[in-house]
Structures are given as C-alpha cells and as structure tokens.
Tab-separated table of C-alpha atoms in Angstrom:
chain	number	residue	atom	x	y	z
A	1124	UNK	CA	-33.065	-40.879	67.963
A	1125	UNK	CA	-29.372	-40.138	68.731
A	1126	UNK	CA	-26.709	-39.428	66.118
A	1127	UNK	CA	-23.166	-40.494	66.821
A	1128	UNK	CA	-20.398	-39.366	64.646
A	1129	UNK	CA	-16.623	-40.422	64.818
A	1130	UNK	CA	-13.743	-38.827	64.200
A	1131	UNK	CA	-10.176	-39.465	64.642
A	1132	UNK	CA	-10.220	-37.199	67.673
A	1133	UNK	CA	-13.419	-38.815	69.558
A	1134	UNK	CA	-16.628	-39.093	69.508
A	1135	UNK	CA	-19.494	-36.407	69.293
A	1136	UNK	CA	-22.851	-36.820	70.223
A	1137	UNK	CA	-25.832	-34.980	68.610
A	1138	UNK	CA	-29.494	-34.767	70.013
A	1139	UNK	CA	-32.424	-33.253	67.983
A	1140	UNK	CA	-33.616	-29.892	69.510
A	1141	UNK	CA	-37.108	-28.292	68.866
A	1142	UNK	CA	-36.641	-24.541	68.515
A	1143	UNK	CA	-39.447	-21.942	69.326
A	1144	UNK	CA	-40.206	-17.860	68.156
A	1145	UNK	CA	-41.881	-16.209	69.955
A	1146	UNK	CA	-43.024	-12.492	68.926
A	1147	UNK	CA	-41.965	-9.661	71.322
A	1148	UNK	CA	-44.234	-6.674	71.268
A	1149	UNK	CA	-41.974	-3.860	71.482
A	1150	UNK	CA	-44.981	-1.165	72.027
A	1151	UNK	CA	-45.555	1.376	70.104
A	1152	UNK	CA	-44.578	5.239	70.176
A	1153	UNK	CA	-46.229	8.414	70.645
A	1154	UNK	CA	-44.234	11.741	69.709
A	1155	UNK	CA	-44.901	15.185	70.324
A	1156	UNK	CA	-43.581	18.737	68.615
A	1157	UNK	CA	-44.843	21.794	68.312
A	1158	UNK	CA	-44.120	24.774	65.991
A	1159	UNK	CA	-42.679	26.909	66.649
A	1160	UNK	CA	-39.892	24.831	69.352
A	1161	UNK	CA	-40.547	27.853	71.187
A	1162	UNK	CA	-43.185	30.214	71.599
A	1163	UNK	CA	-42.996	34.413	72.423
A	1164	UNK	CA	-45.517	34.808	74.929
A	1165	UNK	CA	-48.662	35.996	73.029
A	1166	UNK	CA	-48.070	34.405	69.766
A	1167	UNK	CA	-49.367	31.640	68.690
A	1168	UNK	CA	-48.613	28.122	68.432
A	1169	UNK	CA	-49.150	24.508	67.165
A	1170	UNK	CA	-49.299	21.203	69.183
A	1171	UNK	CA	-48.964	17.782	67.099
A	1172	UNK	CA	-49.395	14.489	68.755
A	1173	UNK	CA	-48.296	11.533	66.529
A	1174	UNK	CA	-48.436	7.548	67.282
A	1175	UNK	CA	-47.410	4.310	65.714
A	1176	UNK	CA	-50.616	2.433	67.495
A	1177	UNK	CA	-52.969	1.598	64.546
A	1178	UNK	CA	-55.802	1.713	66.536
A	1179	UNK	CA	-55.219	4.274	68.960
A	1180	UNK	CA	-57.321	6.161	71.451
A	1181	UNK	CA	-55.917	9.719	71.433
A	1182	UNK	CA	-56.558	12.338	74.501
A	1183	UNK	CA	-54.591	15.701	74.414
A	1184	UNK	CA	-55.237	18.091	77.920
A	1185	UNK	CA	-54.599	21.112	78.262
A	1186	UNK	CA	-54.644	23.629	81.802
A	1187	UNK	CA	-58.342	25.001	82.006
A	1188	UNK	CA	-59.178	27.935	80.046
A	1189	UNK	CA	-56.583	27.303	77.046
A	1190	UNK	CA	-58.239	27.835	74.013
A	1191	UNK	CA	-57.389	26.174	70.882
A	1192	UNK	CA	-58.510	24.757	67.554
A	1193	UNK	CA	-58.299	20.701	66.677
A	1194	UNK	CA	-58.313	18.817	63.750
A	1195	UNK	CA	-57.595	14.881	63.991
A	1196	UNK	CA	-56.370	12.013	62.101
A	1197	UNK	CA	-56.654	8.043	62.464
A	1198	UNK	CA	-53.533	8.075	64.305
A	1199	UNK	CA	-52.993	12.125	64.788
A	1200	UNK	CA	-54.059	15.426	66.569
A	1201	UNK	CA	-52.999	18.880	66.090
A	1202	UNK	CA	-54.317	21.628	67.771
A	1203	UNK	CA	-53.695	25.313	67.277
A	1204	UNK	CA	-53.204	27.996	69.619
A	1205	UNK	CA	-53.982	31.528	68.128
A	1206	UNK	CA	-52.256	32.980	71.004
A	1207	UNK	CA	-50.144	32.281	73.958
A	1208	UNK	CA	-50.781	33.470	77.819
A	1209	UNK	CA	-49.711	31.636	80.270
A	1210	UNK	CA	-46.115	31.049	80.838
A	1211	UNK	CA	-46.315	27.224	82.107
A	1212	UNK	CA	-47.295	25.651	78.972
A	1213	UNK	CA	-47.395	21.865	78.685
A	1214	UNK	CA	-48.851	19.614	75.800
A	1215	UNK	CA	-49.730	15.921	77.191
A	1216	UNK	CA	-50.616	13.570	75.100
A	1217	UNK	CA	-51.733	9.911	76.000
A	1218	UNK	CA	-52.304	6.980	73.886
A	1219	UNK	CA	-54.699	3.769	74.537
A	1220	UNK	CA	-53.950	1.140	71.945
A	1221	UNK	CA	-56.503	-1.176	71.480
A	1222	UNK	CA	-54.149	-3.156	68.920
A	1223	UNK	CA	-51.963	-3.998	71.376
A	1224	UNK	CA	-54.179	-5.017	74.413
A	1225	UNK	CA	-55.454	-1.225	75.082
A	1226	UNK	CA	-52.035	-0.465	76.120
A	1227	UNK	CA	-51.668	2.924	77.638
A	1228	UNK	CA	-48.993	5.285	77.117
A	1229	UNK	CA	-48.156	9.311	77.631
A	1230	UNK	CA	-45.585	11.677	76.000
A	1231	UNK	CA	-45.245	15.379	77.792
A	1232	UNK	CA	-43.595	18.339	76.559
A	1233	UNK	CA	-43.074	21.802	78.444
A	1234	UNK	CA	-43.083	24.560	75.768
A	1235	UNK	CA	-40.402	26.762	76.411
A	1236	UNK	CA	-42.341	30.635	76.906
A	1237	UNK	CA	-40.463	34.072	76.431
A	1238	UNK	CA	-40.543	37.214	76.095
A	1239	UNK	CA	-37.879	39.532	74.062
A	1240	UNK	CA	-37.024	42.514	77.074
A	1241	UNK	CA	-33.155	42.469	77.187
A	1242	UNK	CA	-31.411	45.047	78.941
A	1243	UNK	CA	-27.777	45.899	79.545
A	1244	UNK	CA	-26.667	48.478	81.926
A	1245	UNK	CA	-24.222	51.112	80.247
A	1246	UNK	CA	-20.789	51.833	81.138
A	1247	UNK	CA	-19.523	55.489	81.128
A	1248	UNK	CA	-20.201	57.486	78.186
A	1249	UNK	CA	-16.018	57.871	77.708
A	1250	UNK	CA	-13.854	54.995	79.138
A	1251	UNK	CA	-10.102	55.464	80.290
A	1252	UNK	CA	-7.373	53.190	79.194
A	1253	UNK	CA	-5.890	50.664	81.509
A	1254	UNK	CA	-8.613	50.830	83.837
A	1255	UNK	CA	-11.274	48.188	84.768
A	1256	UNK	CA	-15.041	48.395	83.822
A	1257	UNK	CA	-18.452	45.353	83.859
A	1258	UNK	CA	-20.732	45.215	81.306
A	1259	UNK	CA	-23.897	44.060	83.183
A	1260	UNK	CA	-26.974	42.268	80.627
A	1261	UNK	CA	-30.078	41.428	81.834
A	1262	UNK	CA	-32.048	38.543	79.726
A	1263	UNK	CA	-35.610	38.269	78.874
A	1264	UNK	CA	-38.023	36.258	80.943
A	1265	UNK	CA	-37.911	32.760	79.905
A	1266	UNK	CA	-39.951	29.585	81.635
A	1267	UNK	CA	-38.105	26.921	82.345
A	1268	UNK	CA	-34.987	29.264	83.703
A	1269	UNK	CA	-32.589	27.165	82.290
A	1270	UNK	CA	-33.789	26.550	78.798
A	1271	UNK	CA	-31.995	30.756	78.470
A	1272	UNK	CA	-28.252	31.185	76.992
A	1273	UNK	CA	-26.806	34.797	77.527
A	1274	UNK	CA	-23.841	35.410	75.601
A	1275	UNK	CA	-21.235	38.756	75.187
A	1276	UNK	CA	-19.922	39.346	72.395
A	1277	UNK	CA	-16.756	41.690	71.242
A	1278	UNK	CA	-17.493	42.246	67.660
A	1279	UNK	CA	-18.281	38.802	66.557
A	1280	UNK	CA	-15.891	37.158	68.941
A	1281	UNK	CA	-17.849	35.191	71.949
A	1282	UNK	CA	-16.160	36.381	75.356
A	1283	UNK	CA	-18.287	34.959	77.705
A	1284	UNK	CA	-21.874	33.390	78.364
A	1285	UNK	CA	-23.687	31.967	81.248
A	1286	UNK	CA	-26.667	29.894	82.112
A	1287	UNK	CA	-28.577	28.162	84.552
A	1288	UNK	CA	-29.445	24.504	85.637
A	1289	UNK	CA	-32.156	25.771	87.780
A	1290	UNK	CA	-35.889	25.406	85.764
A	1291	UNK	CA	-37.595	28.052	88.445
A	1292	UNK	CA	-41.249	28.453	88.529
A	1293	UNK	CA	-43.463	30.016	86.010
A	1294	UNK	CA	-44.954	32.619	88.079
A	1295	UNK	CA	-42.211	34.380	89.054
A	1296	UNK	CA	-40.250	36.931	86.944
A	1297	UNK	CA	-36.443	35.426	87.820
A	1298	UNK	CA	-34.250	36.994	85.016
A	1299	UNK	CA	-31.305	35.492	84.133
A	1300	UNK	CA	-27.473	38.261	84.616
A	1301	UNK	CA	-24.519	37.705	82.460
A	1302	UNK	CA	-21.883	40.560	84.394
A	1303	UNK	CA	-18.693	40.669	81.653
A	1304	UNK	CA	-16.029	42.394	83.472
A	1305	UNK	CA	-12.441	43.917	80.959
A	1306	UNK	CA	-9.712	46.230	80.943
A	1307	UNK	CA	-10.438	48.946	78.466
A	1308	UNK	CA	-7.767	49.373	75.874
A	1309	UNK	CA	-6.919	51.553	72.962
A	1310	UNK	CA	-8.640	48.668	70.761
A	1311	UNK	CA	-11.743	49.403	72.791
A	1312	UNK	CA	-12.396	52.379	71.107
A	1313	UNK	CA	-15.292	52.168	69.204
A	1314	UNK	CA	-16.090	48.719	69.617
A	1315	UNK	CA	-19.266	47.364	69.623
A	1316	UNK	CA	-20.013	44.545	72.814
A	1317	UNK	CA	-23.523	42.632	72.321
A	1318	UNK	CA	-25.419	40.448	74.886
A	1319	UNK	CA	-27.131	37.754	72.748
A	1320	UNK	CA	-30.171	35.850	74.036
A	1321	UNK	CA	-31.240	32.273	73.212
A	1322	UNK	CA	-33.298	29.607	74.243
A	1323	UNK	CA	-32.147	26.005	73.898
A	1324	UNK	CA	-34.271	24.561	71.199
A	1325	UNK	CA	-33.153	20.584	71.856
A	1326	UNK	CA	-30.750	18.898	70.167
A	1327	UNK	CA	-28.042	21.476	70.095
A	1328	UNK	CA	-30.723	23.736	68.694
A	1329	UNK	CA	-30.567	27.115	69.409
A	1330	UNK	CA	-32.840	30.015	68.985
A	1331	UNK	CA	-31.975	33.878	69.111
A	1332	UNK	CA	-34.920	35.650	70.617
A	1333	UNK	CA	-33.052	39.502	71.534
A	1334	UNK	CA	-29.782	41.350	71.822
A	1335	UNK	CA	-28.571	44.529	72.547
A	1336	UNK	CA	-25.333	46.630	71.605
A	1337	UNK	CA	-23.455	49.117	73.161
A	1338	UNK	CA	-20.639	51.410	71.194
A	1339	UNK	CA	-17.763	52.083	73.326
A	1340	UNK	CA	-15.629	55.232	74.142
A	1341	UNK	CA	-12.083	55.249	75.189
A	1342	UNK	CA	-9.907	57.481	75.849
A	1343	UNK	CA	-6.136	57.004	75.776
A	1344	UNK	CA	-2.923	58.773	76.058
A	1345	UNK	CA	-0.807	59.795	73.075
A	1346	UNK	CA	1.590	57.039	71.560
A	1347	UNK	CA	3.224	55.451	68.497
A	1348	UNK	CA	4.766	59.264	67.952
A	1349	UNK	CA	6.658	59.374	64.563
A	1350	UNK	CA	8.429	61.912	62.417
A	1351	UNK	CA	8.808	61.993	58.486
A	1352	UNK	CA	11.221	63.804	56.539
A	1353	UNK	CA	10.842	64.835	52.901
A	1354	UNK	CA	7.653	61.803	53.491
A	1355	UNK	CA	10.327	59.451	54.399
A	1356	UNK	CA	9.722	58.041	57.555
A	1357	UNK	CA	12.741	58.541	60.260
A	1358	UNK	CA	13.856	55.515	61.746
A	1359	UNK	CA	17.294	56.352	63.331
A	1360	UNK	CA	19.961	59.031	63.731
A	1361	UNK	CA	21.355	61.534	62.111
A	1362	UNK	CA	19.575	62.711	58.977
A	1363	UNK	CA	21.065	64.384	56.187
A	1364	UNK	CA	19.741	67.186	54.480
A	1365	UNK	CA	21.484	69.509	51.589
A	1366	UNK	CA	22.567	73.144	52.331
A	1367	UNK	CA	19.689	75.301	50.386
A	1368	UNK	CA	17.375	72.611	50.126
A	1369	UNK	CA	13.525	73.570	51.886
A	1370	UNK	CA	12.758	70.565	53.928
A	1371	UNK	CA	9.842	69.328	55.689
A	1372	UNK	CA	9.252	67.364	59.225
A	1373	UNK	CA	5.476	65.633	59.483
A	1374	UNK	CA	5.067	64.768	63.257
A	1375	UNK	CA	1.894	61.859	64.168
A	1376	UNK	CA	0.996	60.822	67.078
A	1377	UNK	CA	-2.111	58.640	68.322
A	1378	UNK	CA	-4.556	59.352	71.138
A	1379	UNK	CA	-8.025	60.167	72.458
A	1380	UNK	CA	-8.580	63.299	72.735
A	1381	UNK	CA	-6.651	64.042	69.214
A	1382	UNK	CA	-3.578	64.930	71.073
A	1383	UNK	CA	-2.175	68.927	70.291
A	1384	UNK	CA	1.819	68.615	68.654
A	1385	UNK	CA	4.426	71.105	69.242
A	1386	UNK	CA	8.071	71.477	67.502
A	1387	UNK	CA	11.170	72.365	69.342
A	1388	UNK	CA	13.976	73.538	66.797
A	1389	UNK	CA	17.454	74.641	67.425
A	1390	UNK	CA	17.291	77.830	65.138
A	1391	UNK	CA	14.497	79.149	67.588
A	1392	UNK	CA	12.151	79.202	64.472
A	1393	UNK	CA	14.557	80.985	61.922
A	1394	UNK	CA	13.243	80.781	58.318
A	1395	UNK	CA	11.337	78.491	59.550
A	1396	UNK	CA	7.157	77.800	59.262
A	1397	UNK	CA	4.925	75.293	61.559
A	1398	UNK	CA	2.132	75.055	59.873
A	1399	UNK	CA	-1.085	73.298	60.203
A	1400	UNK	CA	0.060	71.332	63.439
A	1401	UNK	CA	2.489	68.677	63.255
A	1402	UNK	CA	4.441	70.335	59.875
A	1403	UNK	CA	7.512	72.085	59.850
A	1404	UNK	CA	8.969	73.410	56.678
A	1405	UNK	CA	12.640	75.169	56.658
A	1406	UNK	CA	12.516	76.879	53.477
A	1407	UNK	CA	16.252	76.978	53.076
A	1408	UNK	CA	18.786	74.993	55.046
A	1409	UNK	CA	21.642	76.700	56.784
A	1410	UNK	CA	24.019	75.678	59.535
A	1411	UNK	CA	21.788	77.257	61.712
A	1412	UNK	CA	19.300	74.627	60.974
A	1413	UNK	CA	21.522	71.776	62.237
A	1414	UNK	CA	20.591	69.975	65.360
A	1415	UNK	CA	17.822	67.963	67.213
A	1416	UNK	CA	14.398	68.677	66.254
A	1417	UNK	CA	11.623	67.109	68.742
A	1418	UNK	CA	8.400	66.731	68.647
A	1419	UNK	CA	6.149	66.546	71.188
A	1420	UNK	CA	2.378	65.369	71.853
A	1421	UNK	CA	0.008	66.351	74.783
A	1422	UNK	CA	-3.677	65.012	75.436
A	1423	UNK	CA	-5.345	65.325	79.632
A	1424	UNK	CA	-3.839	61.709	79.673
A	1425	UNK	CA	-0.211	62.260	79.020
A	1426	UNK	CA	2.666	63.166	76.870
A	1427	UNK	CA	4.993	61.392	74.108
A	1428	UNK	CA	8.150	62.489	72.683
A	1429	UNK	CA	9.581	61.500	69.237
A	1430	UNK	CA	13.164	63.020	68.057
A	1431	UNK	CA	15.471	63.403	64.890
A	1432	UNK	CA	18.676	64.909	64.711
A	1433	UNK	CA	18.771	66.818	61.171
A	1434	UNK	CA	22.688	67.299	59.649
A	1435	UNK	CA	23.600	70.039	56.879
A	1436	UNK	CA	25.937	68.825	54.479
A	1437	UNK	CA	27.151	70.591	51.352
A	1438	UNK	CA	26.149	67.588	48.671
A	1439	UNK	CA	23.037	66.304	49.358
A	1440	UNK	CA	24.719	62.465	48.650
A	1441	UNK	CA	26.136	60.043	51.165
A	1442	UNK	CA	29.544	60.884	51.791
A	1443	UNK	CA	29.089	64.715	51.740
A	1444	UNK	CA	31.466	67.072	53.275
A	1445	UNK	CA	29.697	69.389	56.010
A	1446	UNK	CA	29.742	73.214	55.173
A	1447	UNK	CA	32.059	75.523	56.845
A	1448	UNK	CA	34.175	78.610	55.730
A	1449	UNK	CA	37.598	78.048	54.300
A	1450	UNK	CA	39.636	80.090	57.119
A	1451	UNK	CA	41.342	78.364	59.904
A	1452	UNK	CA	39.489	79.245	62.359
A	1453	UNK	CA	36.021	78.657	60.907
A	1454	UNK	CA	37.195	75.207	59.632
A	1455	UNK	CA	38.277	74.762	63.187
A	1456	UNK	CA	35.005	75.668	64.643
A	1457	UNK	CA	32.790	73.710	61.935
A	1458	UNK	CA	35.550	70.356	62.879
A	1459	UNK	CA	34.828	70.391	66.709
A	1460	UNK	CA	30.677	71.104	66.083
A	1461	UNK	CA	30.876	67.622	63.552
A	1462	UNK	CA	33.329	65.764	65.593
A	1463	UNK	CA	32.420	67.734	69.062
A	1464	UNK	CA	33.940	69.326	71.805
A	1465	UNK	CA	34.722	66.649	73.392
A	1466	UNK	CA	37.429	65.668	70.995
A	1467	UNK	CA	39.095	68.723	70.460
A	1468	UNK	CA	40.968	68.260	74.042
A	1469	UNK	CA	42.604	65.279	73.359
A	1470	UNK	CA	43.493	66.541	69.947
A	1471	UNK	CA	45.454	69.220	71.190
A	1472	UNK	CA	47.235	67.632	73.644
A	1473	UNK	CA	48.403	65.038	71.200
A	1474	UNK	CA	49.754	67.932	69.169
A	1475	UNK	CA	51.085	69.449	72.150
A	1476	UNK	CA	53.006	65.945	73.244
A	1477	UNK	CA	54.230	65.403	69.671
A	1478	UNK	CA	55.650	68.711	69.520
A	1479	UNK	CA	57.563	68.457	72.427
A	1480	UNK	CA	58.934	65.162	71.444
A	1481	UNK	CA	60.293	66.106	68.646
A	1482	UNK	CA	62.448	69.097	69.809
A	1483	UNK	CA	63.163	67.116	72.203
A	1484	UNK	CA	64.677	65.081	69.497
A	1485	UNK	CA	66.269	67.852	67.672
A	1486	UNK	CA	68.031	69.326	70.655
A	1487	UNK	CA	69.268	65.418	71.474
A	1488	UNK	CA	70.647	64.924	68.240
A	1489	UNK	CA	72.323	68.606	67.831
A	1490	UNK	CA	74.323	68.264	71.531
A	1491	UNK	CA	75.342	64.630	70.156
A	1492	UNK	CA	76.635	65.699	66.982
A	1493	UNK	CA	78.906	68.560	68.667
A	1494	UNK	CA	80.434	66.465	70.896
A	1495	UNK	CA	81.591	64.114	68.419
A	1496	UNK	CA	83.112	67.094	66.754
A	1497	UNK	CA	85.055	68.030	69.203
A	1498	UNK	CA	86.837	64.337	70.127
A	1499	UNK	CA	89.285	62.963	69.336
A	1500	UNK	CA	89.278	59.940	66.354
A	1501	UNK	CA	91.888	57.172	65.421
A	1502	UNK	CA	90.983	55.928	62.043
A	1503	UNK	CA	92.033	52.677	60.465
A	1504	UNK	CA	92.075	51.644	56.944
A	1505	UNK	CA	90.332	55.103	56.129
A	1506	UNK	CA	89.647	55.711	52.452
A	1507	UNK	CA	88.916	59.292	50.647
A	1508	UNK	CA	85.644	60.720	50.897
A	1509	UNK	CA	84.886	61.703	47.245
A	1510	UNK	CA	81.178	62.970	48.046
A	1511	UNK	CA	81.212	66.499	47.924
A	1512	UNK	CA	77.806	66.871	50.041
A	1513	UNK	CA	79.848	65.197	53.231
A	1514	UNK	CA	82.752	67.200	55.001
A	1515	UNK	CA	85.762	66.186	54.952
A	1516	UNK	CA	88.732	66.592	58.279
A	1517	UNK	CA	88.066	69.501	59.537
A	1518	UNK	CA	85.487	71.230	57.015
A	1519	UNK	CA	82.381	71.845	59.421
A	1520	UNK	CA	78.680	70.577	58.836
A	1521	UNK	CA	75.780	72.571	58.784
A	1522	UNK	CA	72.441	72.299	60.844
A	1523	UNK	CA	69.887	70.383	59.587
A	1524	UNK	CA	67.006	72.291	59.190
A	1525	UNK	CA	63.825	71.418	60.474
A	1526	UNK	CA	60.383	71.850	57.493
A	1527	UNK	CA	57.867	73.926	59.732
A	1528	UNK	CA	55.234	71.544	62.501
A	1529	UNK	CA	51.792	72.643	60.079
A	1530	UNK	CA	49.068	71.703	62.377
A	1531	UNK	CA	45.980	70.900	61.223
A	1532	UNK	CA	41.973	70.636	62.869
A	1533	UNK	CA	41.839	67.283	61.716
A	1534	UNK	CA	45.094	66.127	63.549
A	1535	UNK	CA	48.934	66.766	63.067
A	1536	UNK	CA	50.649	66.888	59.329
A	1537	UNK	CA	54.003	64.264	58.888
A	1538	UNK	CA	57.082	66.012	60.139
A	1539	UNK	CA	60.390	65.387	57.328
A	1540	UNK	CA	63.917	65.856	57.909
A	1541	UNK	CA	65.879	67.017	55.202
A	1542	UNK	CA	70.048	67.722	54.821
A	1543	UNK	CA	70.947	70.615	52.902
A	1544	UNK	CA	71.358	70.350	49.305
C-alpha cells in the first residue's frame, strides 16, 4: 500500500521498505609482548601470547633448540626463557578459532637482542684551543641494526645522534659509529662528553642499555687579564693614590697552563715588594711611584697585557693638588710632568708673543705722546684745568710706569697700567 501526502508545495510519495541487519564478524585479535621489550643477550626472558577467540587453538614456535618453560590459559600462553643465545629471536604465535569458523590467524614479534660493549675512541690527553678534534663512539651489538640510537652528549646537552634504517642480519657483528666532530674551547676544559646507547622500545619507548664518558683537557692561552687596586677593580685611567699611603696592585689572568705574571713599574722596584706572583705592594707612595704599571701574563700559548696608570696626589680626595716643591723651578718641573711636555712649548711661546706685544704697545704709546708734546695746539672755548694730578701748559707729564710681566708655570699673570699718584 502507497501513502500519498499533500502539501502546499506538491505531492510526496511514500513506499514501505523492509530493512535487514546483518552481523559483521570483525575477527578476533591475537597480541604478543614480552618482558623485558628487550632482552641482553644471555638473560632471560618472557613470551606472552594473548587472544580475544573464545575458543582458540593456540601454537607458539620457536627456532630448534630454544629452551623454555610454558604455562597456558583458556585463551593464553606464556613461556619463559631462563636465558637468551641466539641473536635472531622471534616469538610467533598463531591462533585457530573454532568460534568463528576455525579461523586462522598469526601475530610475530622480533625481540630486539643486545649486548652492553660501548666504546669511544679518546682524543688527546690535553686539547689546544681553537683547534678541531672527533670524538669517535662505537655502539654495542644490537639485532635488528636499526632498532640502536647513539647519542653525544656535552654535559647533559644532546649534540648529536645517529641511527640506522638498515635491520642487517643477525649473524654478523655490524656495529653501529656516531663520529662527533668540535672546536675545542676554553669551556671545554673539563667537560665531560658521553655517547649514550638505546634501543627503540616501540612507541616512542626508549631503553638505555650503555654509555661511556670521557673528561676533557684543554689548554688555552692567557686572557681576561685584570688589575685591582686597594681590591678595587681598575676599569679606566688614571688612578689616584695619596702621597705616603702603601698601596697594593693584584694582577689575574686566565689560562691553561696557570699562566706565570710579571710587573713592570716605573720606579724600577723602589720601595717596592712583588710578592707571591701577581701582588705588588709600594709601601709608601712617592713621586717616584707615579706612572704606568703593567702587568703581564705568559703560558707556551701566548701572552696578555693589562695596564693602569697610578697618579700621586697630595690629598687622597678627588680634586687633589699633585705634590711638588714650592720653588719655581720644581713647581715648573712637577706642571709640565702633570700637564706634559708637550704643553710647555706652546706655553712659552704664548708668553713670549704677549710680551712682545705689549712693549710693543708701550713704545707705541710713549713716541705718540711726545709728539703731541711737541705740536702745536689752537684751543677753543678752553676752560681751567683744576685737577692737580693733570699738567697744565707747559708743566711736563711723567712716564707711566709699567707693574713688572710675573710669569707664571700655569700661564701668564694680568698685566695693569697705572698713572702716578
């Protein structure tokens, strides 16, 4: 019988349909692990073989000669292997199951065999910065080939690993090489590199089955030279030190060997001590003292050089005079070693050209004044001089003296006319 509906938008037609479920046999599923994943060659091991079949028929073979121990279940076997001695190890298992029409199924796992010899082939007892070097490890044996990781480590950090996709064959002894090649460095020193072996357990799974370290040796060049004074650490030029005071100059350097230190001082060791290496002391600071003090430091793989200019002042504040006698010619001398030679020159010659300037000056002025004296003058509307200090017709007027040119280190004093009182 046919239904027909209506509708506003047509008609629809509806026919009775008989529906039929039918029940899909998916099978049923057989799984196989052992324990350990993975066995050391020699040790022993255990083989389960699991179904879902309720009425199964299992069969577990094994390659002739493998002894082993078996205890079953309705729908289990496990069998036990006290040890391990052939590296091609493979657990079949297959399933008849009678409940669904003797269906037959098998499930086949490789065990993955090893062994725990690692060995790494050592660099130089004492490595030299800057230069190249390969760390060579070779893994354990391992069947299948490519179920081995080999991995280098620096410290804890992972620098590089390698593998292989190749399985091999389980009679011969193919090892896997993991060759990490570096430049050794001053951080190198005393670091510890390990080559890590694992096997590949499944699912991400890994398993560490040996490793071996190596401590290196490196040997570097002096560097990162400093210099303390009075245990402040210098870190630009000059330094100030009181007059009288004892000071003291640590030099440090890194390198490896320990590298040997040696002062240079510009009093050619006067009153002064250098001792253990790397300390000076000047037990009392004198002008002598003054200058640039260097330090240097010396290993068979080079040299570095660290400096510090030490100043004597008077007051051991900022803003202290430096200390030099009170005569002319000391003061003079202790000017041109603060300011340097090099200024003294042009000093001198300014003095020099100021000087001559200004007789020039007082010779221009004294020629000018006599020949006004001497003229001739018409004066108009001319009133009575009542200062007594300025001459008067024909009184004469004196010189005017000159204060003495009082030159100075330091540059040239203010020259002042005066008239006569």
């Amino acid at each position: 019988m046919d239904f027909k509906l209506n509708s506003a938008v047509g008609c629809i037609y509806i026919s009775p349909v008989i529906f039929s479920i039918t029940a899909i046999v998916t099978g049923f599923e057989i799984r196989v692990n052992t324990n350990p994943s993975a066995v050391e060659f020699g040790d022993s091991l255990e083989v389960n073989c699991t179904t879902t079949c309720t009425d199964p028929i299992i069969n577990v073979e094994y390659k002739p000669g493998t002894q082993h121990h078996r205890t079953t279940g309705s729908n289990w076997y496990t069998d036990y292997f006290p040890s391990v001695h052939t590296w091609d190890f493979a657990a079949p298992c297959t399933v008849t199951c009678k409940s669904e029409s003797s269906q037959l199924k098998e499930e086949k796992m490789v065990v993955t065999v090893y062994n725990r010899e690692i060995n790494i082939t050592s660099p130089p007892d004492v490595l030299e910065a800057n230069r190249t070097y390969s760390l060579e490890c070779i893994g354990p044996r391992v069947y299948p080939n490519n179920k081995l990781i080999l991995t280098w480590l620096r410290g804890s950090e992972i620098v590089q690993n390698s593998s292989t996709g190749e399985q091999g064959y389980p009679d011969e002894e193919k090892r896997l090489r993991n060759v990490f090649s570096f430049t050794a460095s001053v951080s190198d020193d005393g670091q510890v590199y390990t080559c890590l072996a694992e096997v590949d357990s499944g699912s991400s799974d890994r398993k560490i089955i040996a490793n071996s370290s190596v401590t290196l040796q490196t040997h570097y060049k002096p560097g990162d030279t400093t210099i303390s004074v009075n245990n402040k650490t210098v870190s630009g030029f000059p330094v100030s030190v009181s007059k009288g005071d004892e000071v003291t100059l640590i030099c440090n350097s890194n390198g490896n060997p320990t590298p040997t230190l040696k002062w240079e001082d510009p009093s050619n060791g006067s009153n002064v001590e250098i001792a253990p290496p790397g300390i000076l002391r000047i037990f009392h600071a004198t002008s002598e003292h003054q200058g640039i003090y260097k330090c240097t430091a010396t290993n068979p793989y080079g040299i570095d050089e660290k400096e510090v200019d030490i100043r004597v002042t008077v007051l051991g504040r900022a803003g202290a005079i430096p200390s030099y006698d009170t005569t002319r010619k000391n003061a003079c001398y202790g000017a041109s070693a603060k300011i340097g030679h090099r200024w003294m020159i042009p000093l001198l010659i300014a003095g020099i050209l100021a000087l001559a300037i200004i007789a020039a000056v007082v010779i221009y002025r004294k020629r000018n004044h006599t020949a006004h004296k001497r003229g001739f003058y018409k004066l108009y509307k001319a009133k009575p001089n009542n200062n007594p200090q300025i001459p008067s017709e024909n009184e004469h007027q004196g010189n005017i003296p000159l204060k003495n040119l009082n030159l100075q280190c330091g540059g040239l004093t203010t020259i002042t006319n005066r008239f006569n009182q």
